[in-house]
Amino acid sequence: MIDSIHLRHFKCFSDLELPLGKLTLLTGRNATGKSSVIQSLLLLHQGFSTMKLGHGIPLNGEMISLGSFNDVLDGRSGRKGFSIGLSQEGHRLEFSFESEDKATLVAPLTKVVQTSKDRKASKVKLDETLKWLDRLARGESAGLVNALRTLLHVSTERIGPREAYSADPGGDEQLGPRGEFTAWFLHRNADREVPQALRRPETPPQLVRQTEAWLAHFFPGAAFEVERIKDTNLLTLRFRTSTKDNFHRPSNVGYGLSHLLPVLVGGLGVRPGSLLIVENPEAHLHPSAQAEIGAFLSIVATAGAQVLIETHSDHVLNGIRLAVKGGALKAEDAQVHYFNPRDSGAQVVSLIIRRDGSLDQWPAGFFDQIEKDLDQLTEW
């Protein structure tokens, strides 16, 4: 598990040390840095998965597009570079990137520092970075490298209903930046067994059957069919919303099923030891389903994968709190971070979920709009 992430001079952060749990929830006002935290991980994934760190990381690739080097620098610092550090069980890796050319579309790697459990730091020769990364993947920090390489990301911009869905030209272990390869992931990994903790009762353990059972949990009677179109790299995906209905095109059953499916497939299909990032899992879901998706992702975090959620939904938060209270997720395994505007005091406020599901504090602006509205409506 990645224990913490350290950002220096990256986008809106001068210096941020953010602890991560088995499940971490990021929330707060718009444009306060939540997405920047996620983007830093996706940027490293873009380097680790392609093994291009030795030559710098493309700022615009399949997983993420950030623009130029100037776009990812903290504009207030006046620095020429930024760094991203990650910690895991006493090990720490810090990657520093610097460039005189602010218009470049690559983040040139200028320094890598590895700190061991005994706090001994060692620099890595840049011309040996690729060889070192390969050794790292087999050594003490193998879990950290593996988590970044096999990361699964479900973005906010999930594609809506389509007539057909493409196969992933890069393989069968990604959902795509917009969830566009979800149907392909299901088709290729249909027989992968889901971890015991995530299995719906009286349902075969295979991914496709468990995904269908979970979909029916959210939408009673729902089911889906995935079929590959013969002699093409395209697949069809059809849904039904009742056992009495026929299967229909996704456009005829509403957006909720299409937007929920990548979240379910990501949670059920992520490898143990990997990192699952889900942005706005509540999109197009009824409040009760939003709470349920919080509970679902809590279970995923107990089944061997690490989960990072970005959300604006108090229902998702409450689903996690209920999972803690019910014992499905240990309180100490959950982290909640509330992001504030940069100039409003503490940029990040970390909250603790107690064992009874309560929170140790309730900062101003933290899911308190309903109380403010009710105060005006009732004139209390």
Short mmCIF file of N, CA and C in Angstrom, two decimals, residues 181-347:
data_model
loop_
_atom_site.label_atom_id
_atom_site.label_comp_id
_atom_site.label_asym_id
_atom_site.label_seq_id
_atom_site.Cartn_x
_atom_site.Cartn_y
_atom_site.Cartn_z
N PHE A 181 -12.90 1.11 -22.50
CA PHE A 181 -12.52 -0.30 -22.70
C PHE A 181 -13.17 -1.22 -21.66
N THR A 182 -14.19 -0.75 -20.97
CA THR A 182 -14.84 -1.56 -19.95
C THR A 182 -15.43 -2.84 -20.54
N ALA A 183 -16.10 -2.73 -21.66
CA ALA A 183 -16.69 -3.90 -22.30
C ALA A 183 -15.60 -4.90 -22.70
N TRP A 184 -14.48 -4.39 -23.21
CA TRP A 184 -13.35 -5.25 -23.60
C TRP A 184 -12.75 -5.92 -22.37
N PHE A 185 -12.58 -5.17 -21.29
CA PHE A 185 -12.05 -5.72 -20.04
C PHE A 185 -12.93 -6.88 -19.57
N LEU A 186 -14.23 -6.68 -19.60
CA LEU A 186 -15.16 -7.74 -19.19
C LEU A 186 -15.06 -8.95 -20.11
N HIS A 187 -14.98 -8.69 -21.40
CA HIS A 187 -14.92 -9.78 -22.39
C HIS A 187 -13.65 -10.60 -22.22
N ARG A 188 -12.51 -9.94 -22.06
CA ARG A 188 -11.22 -10.62 -21.99
C ARG A 188 -10.98 -11.29 -20.64
N ASN A 189 -11.55 -10.70 -19.58
CA ASN A 189 -11.30 -11.23 -18.23
C ASN A 189 -12.55 -11.85 -17.62
N ALA A 190 -13.44 -12.31 -18.46
CA ALA A 190 -14.74 -12.82 -18.00
C ALA A 190 -14.61 -13.90 -16.94
N ASP A 191 -13.59 -14.75 -17.06
CA ASP A 191 -13.45 -15.89 -16.15
C ASP A 191 -12.53 -15.62 -14.96
N ARG A 192 -12.01 -14.41 -14.83
CA ARG A 192 -11.17 -14.08 -13.68
C ARG A 192 -12.01 -14.18 -12.41
N GLU A 193 -11.46 -14.83 -11.39
CA GLU A 193 -12.22 -15.00 -10.15
C GLU A 193 -12.09 -13.77 -9.27
N VAL A 194 -13.21 -13.32 -8.78
CA VAL A 194 -13.29 -12.16 -7.91
C VAL A 194 -12.91 -12.57 -6.48
N PRO A 195 -12.18 -11.72 -5.74
CA PRO A 195 -11.83 -12.06 -4.35
C PRO A 195 -13.07 -12.42 -3.52
N GLN A 196 -12.89 -13.34 -2.60
CA GLN A 196 -14.00 -13.86 -1.80
C GLN A 196 -14.80 -12.75 -1.13
N ALA A 197 -14.12 -11.75 -0.59
CA ALA A 197 -14.80 -10.69 0.15
C ALA A 197 -15.76 -9.88 -0.70
N LEU A 198 -15.57 -9.93 -2.03
CA LEU A 198 -16.38 -9.11 -2.92
C LEU A 198 -17.50 -9.89 -3.60
N ARG A 199 -17.57 -11.18 -3.34
CA ARG A 199 -18.53 -12.00 -4.09
C ARG A 199 -19.96 -11.85 -3.56
N ARG A 200 -20.89 -11.67 -4.49
CA ARG A 200 -22.29 -11.70 -4.13
C ARG A 200 -22.69 -13.16 -3.87
N PRO A 201 -23.56 -13.40 -2.88
CA PRO A 201 -23.92 -14.78 -2.54
C PRO A 201 -24.68 -15.48 -3.66
N GLU A 202 -24.52 -16.79 -3.70
CA GLU A 202 -25.22 -17.65 -4.66
C GLU A 202 -24.96 -17.21 -6.11
N THR A 203 -23.74 -16.73 -6.36
CA THR A 203 -23.35 -16.30 -7.70
C THR A 203 -21.97 -16.87 -8.00
N PRO A 204 -21.74 -17.41 -9.20
CA PRO A 204 -20.41 -17.91 -9.56
C PRO A 204 -19.36 -16.83 -9.37
N PRO A 205 -18.11 -17.22 -9.04
CA PRO A 205 -17.07 -16.24 -8.69
C PRO A 205 -16.47 -15.48 -9.86
N GLN A 206 -16.81 -15.84 -11.10
CA GLN A 206 -16.20 -15.22 -12.26
C GLN A 206 -16.60 -13.74 -12.38
N LEU A 207 -15.69 -12.93 -12.93
CA LEU A 207 -15.87 -11.49 -13.01
C LEU A 207 -17.16 -11.09 -13.69
N VAL A 208 -17.47 -11.68 -14.82
CA VAL A 208 -18.67 -11.24 -15.56
C VAL A 208 -19.94 -11.54 -14.78
N ARG A 209 -19.98 -12.69 -14.08
CA ARG A 209 -21.17 -13.04 -13.30
C ARG A 209 -21.30 -12.18 -12.05
N GLN A 210 -20.17 -11.91 -11.40
CA GLN A 210 -20.20 -11.07 -10.21
C GLN A 210 -20.55 -9.62 -10.55
N THR A 211 -20.03 -9.14 -11.68
CA THR A 211 -20.38 -7.78 -12.11
C THR A 211 -21.88 -7.67 -12.35
N GLU A 212 -22.44 -8.67 -13.00
CA GLU A 212 -23.87 -8.67 -13.27
C GLU A 212 -24.68 -8.71 -11.96
N ALA A 213 -24.20 -9.50 -10.99
CA ALA A 213 -24.90 -9.60 -9.71
C ALA A 213 -24.84 -8.29 -8.95
N TRP A 214 -23.68 -7.62 -8.98
CA TRP A 214 -23.56 -6.33 -8.32
C TRP A 214 -24.41 -5.27 -9.01
N LEU A 215 -24.47 -5.33 -10.34
CA LEU A 215 -25.31 -4.37 -11.06
C LEU A 215 -26.77 -4.54 -10.65
N ALA A 216 -27.20 -5.79 -10.48
CA ALA A 216 -28.58 -6.06 -10.04
C ALA A 216 -28.80 -5.62 -8.60
N HIS A 217 -27.72 -5.59 -7.81
CA HIS A 217 -27.84 -5.09 -6.44
C HIS A 217 -28.19 -3.60 -6.44
N PHE A 218 -27.58 -2.86 -7.37
CA PHE A 218 -27.86 -1.43 -7.48
C PHE A 218 -29.16 -1.16 -8.23
N PHE A 219 -29.40 -1.95 -9.28
CA PHE A 219 -30.60 -1.79 -10.10
C PHE A 219 -31.30 -3.15 -10.17
N PRO A 220 -32.22 -3.44 -9.24
CA PRO A 220 -32.87 -4.76 -9.18
C PRO A 220 -33.44 -5.18 -10.53
N GLY A 221 -33.07 -6.41 -10.93
CA GLY A 221 -33.53 -6.94 -12.20
C GLY A 221 -32.61 -6.63 -13.36
N ALA A 222 -31.59 -5.80 -13.16
CA ALA A 222 -30.70 -5.41 -14.24
C ALA A 222 -29.75 -6.54 -14.62
N ALA A 223 -29.36 -6.55 -15.88
CA ALA A 223 -28.38 -7.51 -16.40
C ALA A 223 -27.77 -6.92 -17.66
N PHE A 224 -26.69 -7.56 -18.16
CA PHE A 224 -26.06 -7.05 -19.38
C PHE A 224 -25.54 -8.21 -20.21
N GLU A 225 -25.28 -7.93 -21.47
CA GLU A 225 -24.66 -8.87 -22.39
C GLU A 225 -23.51 -8.17 -23.11
N VAL A 226 -22.36 -8.83 -23.18
CA VAL A 226 -21.22 -8.31 -23.93
C VAL A 226 -20.90 -9.31 -25.03
N GLU A 227 -20.85 -8.83 -26.26
CA GLU A 227 -20.55 -9.71 -27.39
C GLU A 227 -19.57 -9.01 -28.33
N ARG A 228 -18.63 -9.78 -28.84
CA ARG A 228 -17.70 -9.23 -29.82
C ARG A 228 -18.30 -9.35 -31.21
N ILE A 229 -18.19 -8.28 -31.98
CA ILE A 229 -18.68 -8.30 -33.35
C ILE A 229 -17.69 -9.08 -34.21
N LYS A 230 -18.15 -10.08 -34.88
CA LYS A 230 -17.28 -11.00 -35.62
C LYS A 230 -16.37 -10.25 -36.59
N ASP A 231 -15.10 -10.68 -36.57
CA ASP A 231 -14.07 -10.16 -37.48
C ASP A 231 -13.82 -8.66 -37.31
N THR A 232 -14.07 -8.13 -36.12
CA THR A 232 -13.78 -6.72 -35.84
C THR A 232 -13.14 -6.59 -34.46
N ASN A 233 -12.67 -5.39 -34.15
CA ASN A 233 -12.17 -5.08 -32.81
C ASN A 233 -13.21 -4.28 -32.03
N LEU A 234 -14.47 -4.57 -32.29
CA LEU A 234 -15.57 -3.87 -31.65
C LEU A 234 -16.43 -4.84 -30.85
N LEU A 235 -17.07 -4.31 -29.81
CA LEU A 235 -17.98 -5.11 -28.99
C LEU A 235 -19.28 -4.37 -28.80
N THR A 236 -20.35 -5.13 -28.60
CA THR A 236 -21.63 -4.53 -28.25
C THR A 236 -21.91 -4.81 -26.78
N LEU A 237 -22.59 -3.88 -26.15
CA LEU A 237 -22.97 -3.99 -24.75
C LEU A 237 -24.45 -3.65 -24.66
N ARG A 238 -25.23 -4.57 -24.14
CA ARG A 238 -26.67 -4.33 -24.03
C ARG A 238 -27.12 -4.57 -22.59
N PHE A 239 -28.13 -3.80 -22.18
CA PHE A 239 -28.65 -3.87 -20.82
C PHE A 239 -30.13 -4.20 -20.81
N ARG A 240 -30.56 -4.74 -19.69
CA ARG A 240 -31.98 -4.80 -19.39
C ARG A 240 -32.16 -4.35 -17.94
N THR A 241 -33.33 -3.83 -17.62
CA THR A 241 -33.59 -3.31 -16.28
C THR A 241 -34.61 -4.14 -15.52
N SER A 242 -35.06 -5.23 -16.13
CA SER A 242 -36.02 -6.13 -15.47
C SER A 242 -35.89 -7.51 -16.08
N THR A 243 -36.12 -8.52 -15.28
CA THR A 243 -36.06 -9.89 -15.78
C THR A 243 -37.18 -10.16 -16.78
N LYS A 244 -38.16 -9.29 -16.82
CA LYS A 244 -39.28 -9.46 -17.76
C LYS A 244 -39.03 -8.75 -19.08
N ASP A 245 -37.95 -7.98 -19.17
CA ASP A 245 -37.67 -7.20 -20.38
C ASP A 245 -36.62 -7.88 -21.24
N ASN A 246 -36.52 -7.44 -22.48
CA ASN A 246 -35.45 -7.85 -23.38
C ASN A 246 -34.24 -6.95 -23.17
N PHE A 247 -33.11 -7.33 -23.76
CA PHE A 247 -31.91 -6.50 -23.68
C PHE A 247 -32.02 -5.36 -24.69
N HIS A 248 -31.57 -4.18 -24.25
CA HIS A 248 -31.67 -2.98 -25.08
C HIS A 248 -30.31 -2.34 -25.27
N ARG A 249 -30.25 -1.43 -26.23
CA ARG A 249 -29.05 -0.61 -26.41
C ARG A 249 -28.85 0.26 -25.17
N PRO A 250 -27.60 0.57 -24.84
CA PRO A 250 -27.34 1.39 -23.64
C PRO A 250 -28.09 2.72 -23.64
N SER A 251 -28.28 3.31 -24.82
CA SER A 251 -28.95 4.61 -24.89
C SER A 251 -30.41 4.53 -24.49
N ASN A 252 -30.96 3.33 -24.40
CA ASN A 252 -32.38 3.18 -24.07
C ASN A 252 -32.64 2.77 -22.63
N VAL A 253 -31.59 2.75 -21.80
CA VAL A 253 -31.79 2.35 -20.39
C VAL A 253 -31.28 3.41 -19.41
N GLY A 254 -30.90 4.58 -19.89
CA GLY A 254 -30.44 5.63 -18.98
C GLY A 254 -28.94 5.58 -18.75
N TYR A 255 -28.42 6.71 -18.29
CA TYR A 255 -26.97 6.87 -18.11
C TYR A 255 -26.45 6.18 -16.86
N GLY A 256 -27.29 5.94 -15.88
CA GLY A 256 -26.82 5.39 -14.61
C GLY A 256 -26.08 4.08 -14.78
N LEU A 257 -26.62 3.16 -15.57
CA LEU A 257 -25.99 1.85 -15.74
C LEU A 257 -24.65 1.98 -16.45
N SER A 258 -24.59 2.81 -17.51
CA SER A 258 -23.35 2.98 -18.26
C SER A 258 -22.25 3.61 -17.42
N HIS A 259 -22.61 4.53 -16.52
CA HIS A 259 -21.60 5.21 -15.70
C HIS A 259 -21.21 4.39 -14.48
N LEU A 260 -22.11 3.55 -14.01
CA LEU A 260 -21.78 2.71 -12.86
C LEU A 260 -20.92 1.51 -13.26
N LEU A 261 -21.13 0.97 -14.45
CA LEU A 261 -20.45 -0.26 -14.86
C LEU A 261 -18.93 -0.18 -14.75
N PRO A 262 -18.25 0.89 -15.23
CA PRO A 262 -16.79 0.94 -15.08
C PRO A 262 -16.34 0.93 -13.61
N VAL A 263 -17.13 1.54 -12.72
CA VAL A 263 -16.78 1.55 -11.30
C VAL A 263 -16.85 0.13 -10.74
N LEU A 264 -17.91 -0.59 -11.08
CA LEU A 264 -18.06 -1.97 -10.60
C LEU A 264 -16.96 -2.87 -11.17
N VAL A 265 -16.70 -2.74 -12.46
CA VAL A 265 -15.69 -3.58 -13.09
C VAL A 265 -14.31 -3.26 -12.53
N GLY A 266 -14.03 -1.98 -12.30
CA GLY A 266 -12.75 -1.60 -11.70
C GLY A 266 -12.59 -2.18 -10.31
N GLY A 267 -13.64 -2.09 -9.49
CA GLY A 267 -13.57 -2.61 -8.13
C GLY A 267 -13.43 -4.12 -8.08
N LEU A 268 -14.13 -4.81 -8.95
CA LEU A 268 -14.12 -6.27 -8.95
C LEU A 268 -12.91 -6.83 -9.71
N GLY A 269 -12.39 -6.05 -10.65
CA GLY A 269 -11.32 -6.56 -11.51
C GLY A 269 -9.93 -6.10 -11.15
N VAL A 270 -9.80 -5.13 -10.22
CA VAL A 270 -8.47 -4.66 -9.86
C VAL A 270 -7.69 -5.76 -9.17
N ARG A 271 -6.41 -5.86 -9.50
CA ARG A 271 -5.56 -6.90 -8.93
C ARG A 271 -5.21 -6.57 -7.47
N PRO A 272 -5.12 -7.58 -6.61
CA PRO A 272 -4.63 -7.34 -5.24
C PRO A 272 -3.26 -6.68 -5.28
N GLY A 273 -3.06 -5.67 -4.42
CA GLY A 273 -1.81 -4.94 -4.41
C GLY A 273 -1.78 -3.77 -5.35
N SER A 274 -2.83 -3.61 -6.16
CA SER A 274 -2.89 -2.50 -7.11
C SER A 274 -3.65 -1.33 -6.51
N LEU A 275 -3.65 -0.24 -7.22
CA LEU A 275 -4.32 0.98 -6.80
C LEU A 275 -5.48 1.26 -7.74
N LEU A 276 -6.67 1.47 -7.17
CA LEU A 276 -7.87 1.83 -7.93
C LEU A 276 -8.22 3.28 -7.61
N ILE A 277 -8.26 4.13 -8.64
CA ILE A 277 -8.64 5.53 -8.49
C ILE A 277 -9.99 5.73 -9.15
N VAL A 278 -10.95 6.24 -8.39
CA VAL A 278 -12.30 6.48 -8.91
C VAL A 278 -12.67 7.93 -8.67
N GLU A 279 -12.95 8.64 -9.75
CA GLU A 279 -13.40 10.02 -9.64
C GLU A 279 -14.92 10.09 -9.78
N ASN A 280 -15.55 10.78 -8.87
CA ASN A 280 -17.00 11.00 -8.88
C ASN A 280 -17.79 9.72 -9.17
N PRO A 281 -17.67 8.73 -8.29
CA PRO A 281 -18.43 7.48 -8.50
C PRO A 281 -19.93 7.71 -8.47
N GLU A 282 -20.36 8.86 -7.94
CA GLU A 282 -21.79 9.14 -7.78
C GLU A 282 -22.47 9.60 -9.06
N ALA A 283 -21.73 9.80 -10.15
CA ALA A 283 -22.29 10.37 -11.37
C ALA A 283 -23.51 9.60 -11.85
N HIS A 284 -24.61 10.31 -12.04
CA HIS A 284 -25.86 9.78 -12.58
C HIS A 284 -26.53 8.73 -11.68
N LEU A 285 -26.19 8.72 -10.40
CA LEU A 285 -26.79 7.75 -9.49
C LEU A 285 -27.73 8.43 -8.51
N HIS A 286 -28.81 7.74 -8.17
CA HIS A 286 -29.75 8.17 -7.15
C HIS A 286 -29.01 8.21 -5.80
N PRO A 287 -29.41 9.10 -4.86
CA PRO A 287 -28.71 9.18 -3.56
C PRO A 287 -28.53 7.85 -2.85
N SER A 288 -29.53 6.97 -2.90
CA SER A 288 -29.37 5.68 -2.22
C SER A 288 -28.28 4.84 -2.89
N ALA A 289 -28.19 4.92 -4.22
CA ALA A 289 -27.15 4.19 -4.93
C ALA A 289 -25.78 4.82 -4.68
N GLN A 290 -25.74 6.14 -4.47
CA GLN A 290 -24.48 6.80 -4.13
C GLN A 290 -23.93 6.28 -2.81
N ALA A 291 -24.81 6.11 -1.83
CA ALA A 291 -24.37 5.55 -0.55
C ALA A 291 -23.89 4.11 -0.73
N GLU A 292 -24.59 3.36 -1.58
CA GLU A 292 -24.21 1.97 -1.82
C GLU A 292 -22.85 1.86 -2.50
N ILE A 293 -22.54 2.81 -3.41
CA ILE A 293 -21.24 2.73 -4.08
C ILE A 293 -20.12 3.06 -3.11
N GLY A 294 -20.39 3.92 -2.11
CA GLY A 294 -19.41 4.15 -1.06
C GLY A 294 -19.14 2.89 -0.27
N ALA A 295 -20.22 2.16 0.05
CA ALA A 295 -20.08 0.90 0.77
C ALA A 295 -19.34 -0.14 -0.07
N PHE A 296 -19.65 -0.20 -1.37
CA PHE A 296 -18.99 -1.15 -2.27
C PHE A 296 -17.49 -0.90 -2.33
N LEU A 297 -17.09 0.36 -2.51
CA LEU A 297 -15.66 0.68 -2.60
C LEU A 297 -14.95 0.43 -1.27
N SER A 298 -15.69 0.51 -0.17
CA SER A 298 -15.11 0.17 1.14
C SER A 298 -14.76 -1.31 1.19
N ILE A 299 -15.62 -2.15 0.63
CA ILE A 299 -15.35 -3.59 0.60
C ILE A 299 -14.16 -3.89 -0.31
N VAL A 300 -14.09 -3.17 -1.45
CA VAL A 300 -12.95 -3.35 -2.36
C VAL A 300 -11.64 -3.10 -1.62
N ALA A 301 -11.63 -2.08 -0.75
CA ALA A 301 -10.42 -1.72 -0.02
C ALA A 301 -10.02 -2.78 1.00
N THR A 302 -10.91 -3.69 1.35
CA THR A 302 -10.57 -4.76 2.28
C THR A 302 -10.17 -6.04 1.56
N ALA A 303 -10.28 -6.04 0.24
CA ALA A 303 -10.04 -7.26 -0.53
C ALA A 303 -8.66 -7.30 -1.17
N GLY A 304 -7.77 -6.39 -0.76
CA GLY A 304 -6.39 -6.47 -1.24
C GLY A 304 -5.94 -5.32 -2.11
N ALA A 305 -6.86 -4.53 -2.62
CA ALA A 305 -6.49 -3.37 -3.44
C ALA A 305 -6.60 -2.10 -2.60
N GLN A 306 -5.89 -1.06 -3.03
CA GLN A 306 -5.98 0.24 -2.38
C GLN A 306 -6.90 1.13 -3.21
N VAL A 307 -7.76 1.90 -2.55
CA VAL A 307 -8.79 2.68 -3.25
C VAL A 307 -8.63 4.16 -2.92
N LEU A 308 -8.63 4.98 -3.96
CA LEU A 308 -8.58 6.43 -3.82
C LEU A 308 -9.80 7.01 -4.53
N ILE A 309 -10.63 7.75 -3.78
CA ILE A 309 -11.90 8.27 -4.30
C ILE A 309 -11.88 9.79 -4.26
N GLU A 310 -12.32 10.42 -5.34
CA GLU A 310 -12.58 11.86 -5.34
C GLU A 310 -14.08 12.03 -5.52
N THR A 311 -14.71 12.78 -4.63
CA THR A 311 -16.17 12.88 -4.66
C THR A 311 -16.66 14.21 -4.14
N HIS A 312 -17.86 14.60 -4.58
CA HIS A 312 -18.59 15.75 -4.05
C HIS A 312 -19.88 15.30 -3.38
N SER A 313 -20.00 14.02 -3.12
CA SER A 313 -21.25 13.47 -2.60
C SER A 313 -21.13 13.10 -1.12
N ASP A 314 -22.00 13.70 -0.30
CA ASP A 314 -22.03 13.31 1.10
C ASP A 314 -22.62 11.90 1.26
N HIS A 315 -23.38 11.44 0.25
CA HIS A 315 -23.93 10.09 0.31
C HIS A 315 -22.82 9.04 0.18
N VAL A 316 -21.84 9.30 -0.70
CA VAL A 316 -20.70 8.40 -0.83
C VAL A 316 -19.93 8.36 0.49
N LEU A 317 -19.69 9.53 1.07
CA LEU A 317 -19.01 9.59 2.37
C LEU A 317 -19.79 8.79 3.41
N ASN A 318 -21.10 8.97 3.46
CA ASN A 318 -21.91 8.29 4.47
C ASN A 318 -21.93 6.78 4.24
N GLY A 319 -21.86 6.35 2.98
CA GLY A 319 -21.76 4.92 2.71
C GLY A 319 -20.50 4.33 3.30
N ILE A 320 -19.40 5.09 3.23
CA ILE A 320 -18.13 4.66 3.83
C ILE A 320 -18.23 4.66 5.35
N ARG A 321 -18.83 5.70 5.90
CA ARG A 321 -18.99 5.77 7.36
C ARG A 321 -19.82 4.60 7.89
N LEU A 322 -20.88 4.26 7.15
CA LEU A 322 -21.71 3.12 7.55
C LEU A 322 -20.95 1.81 7.44
N ALA A 323 -20.07 1.71 6.43
CA ALA A 323 -19.24 0.51 6.29
C ALA A 323 -18.30 0.37 7.48
N VAL A 324 -17.77 1.49 7.97
CA VAL A 324 -16.92 1.46 9.16
C VAL A 324 -17.74 1.06 10.38
N LYS A 325 -18.89 1.67 10.55
CA LYS A 325 -19.73 1.35 11.71
C LYS A 325 -20.17 -0.11 11.68
N GLY A 326 -20.46 -0.64 10.50
CA GLY A 326 -20.90 -2.02 10.39
C GLY A 326 -19.78 -3.04 10.43
N GLY A 327 -18.52 -2.58 10.45
CA GLY A 327 -17.40 -3.50 10.55
C GLY A 327 -16.85 -3.98 9.23
N ALA A 328 -17.42 -3.51 8.10
CA ALA A 328 -16.91 -3.94 6.80
C ALA A 328 -15.55 -3.32 6.50
N LEU A 329 -15.26 -2.16 7.08
CA LEU A 329 -13.99 -1.47 6.89
C LEU A 329 -13.51 -0.98 8.24
N LYS A 330 -12.25 -1.25 8.56
CA LYS A 330 -11.69 -0.77 9.83
C LYS A 330 -11.52 0.74 9.79
N ALA A 331 -11.82 1.38 10.90
CA ALA A 331 -11.72 2.84 10.97
C ALA A 331 -10.31 3.31 10.65
N GLU A 332 -9.30 2.58 11.11
CA GLU A 332 -7.91 3.00 10.89
C GLU A 332 -7.46 2.82 9.44
N ASP A 333 -8.25 2.12 8.64
CA ASP A 333 -7.91 1.92 7.23
C ASP A 333 -8.48 3.00 6.32
N ALA A 334 -9.26 3.92 6.89
CA ALA A 334 -9.91 4.97 6.09
C ALA A 334 -9.25 6.33 6.35
N GLN A 335 -9.07 7.10 5.29
CA GLN A 335 -8.55 8.46 5.37
C GLN A 335 -9.54 9.38 4.64
N VAL A 336 -9.85 10.52 5.24
CA VAL A 336 -10.71 11.52 4.62
C VAL A 336 -9.97 12.86 4.63
N HIS A 337 -9.84 13.48 3.45
CA HIS A 337 -9.14 14.76 3.35
C HIS A 337 -10.05 15.79 2.70
N TYR A 338 -10.20 16.92 3.38
CA TYR A 338 -11.03 18.01 2.88
C TYR A 338 -10.12 19.13 2.38
N PHE A 339 -10.27 19.52 1.10
CA PHE A 339 -9.40 20.50 0.47
C PHE A 339 -10.05 21.88 0.48
N ASN A 340 -9.28 22.86 0.89
CA ASN A 340 -9.70 24.26 0.93
C ASN A 340 -8.98 25.06 -0.14
N PRO A 341 -9.54 26.23 -0.52
CA PRO A 341 -8.78 27.13 -1.40
C PRO A 341 -7.42 27.46 -0.78
N ARG A 342 -6.46 27.68 -1.62
CA ARG A 342 -5.06 27.82 -1.18
C ARG A 342 -4.86 28.94 -0.16
N ASP A 343 -5.56 30.04 -0.31
CA ASP A 343 -5.32 31.19 0.54
C ASP A 343 -6.31 31.31 1.70
N SER A 344 -6.99 30.21 2.03
CA SER A 344 -8.02 30.29 3.07
C SER A 344 -7.60 29.64 4.39
N GLY A 345 -6.31 29.43 4.56
CA GLY A 345 -5.84 28.77 5.79
C GLY A 345 -5.25 27.41 5.45
N ALA A 346 -5.61 26.40 6.23
CA ALA A 346 -5.11 25.04 5.99
C ALA A 346 -5.60 24.55 4.64
N GLN A 347 -4.65 24.20 3.75
CA GLN A 347 -5.02 23.79 2.40
C GLN A 347 -5.72 22.43 2.41
#
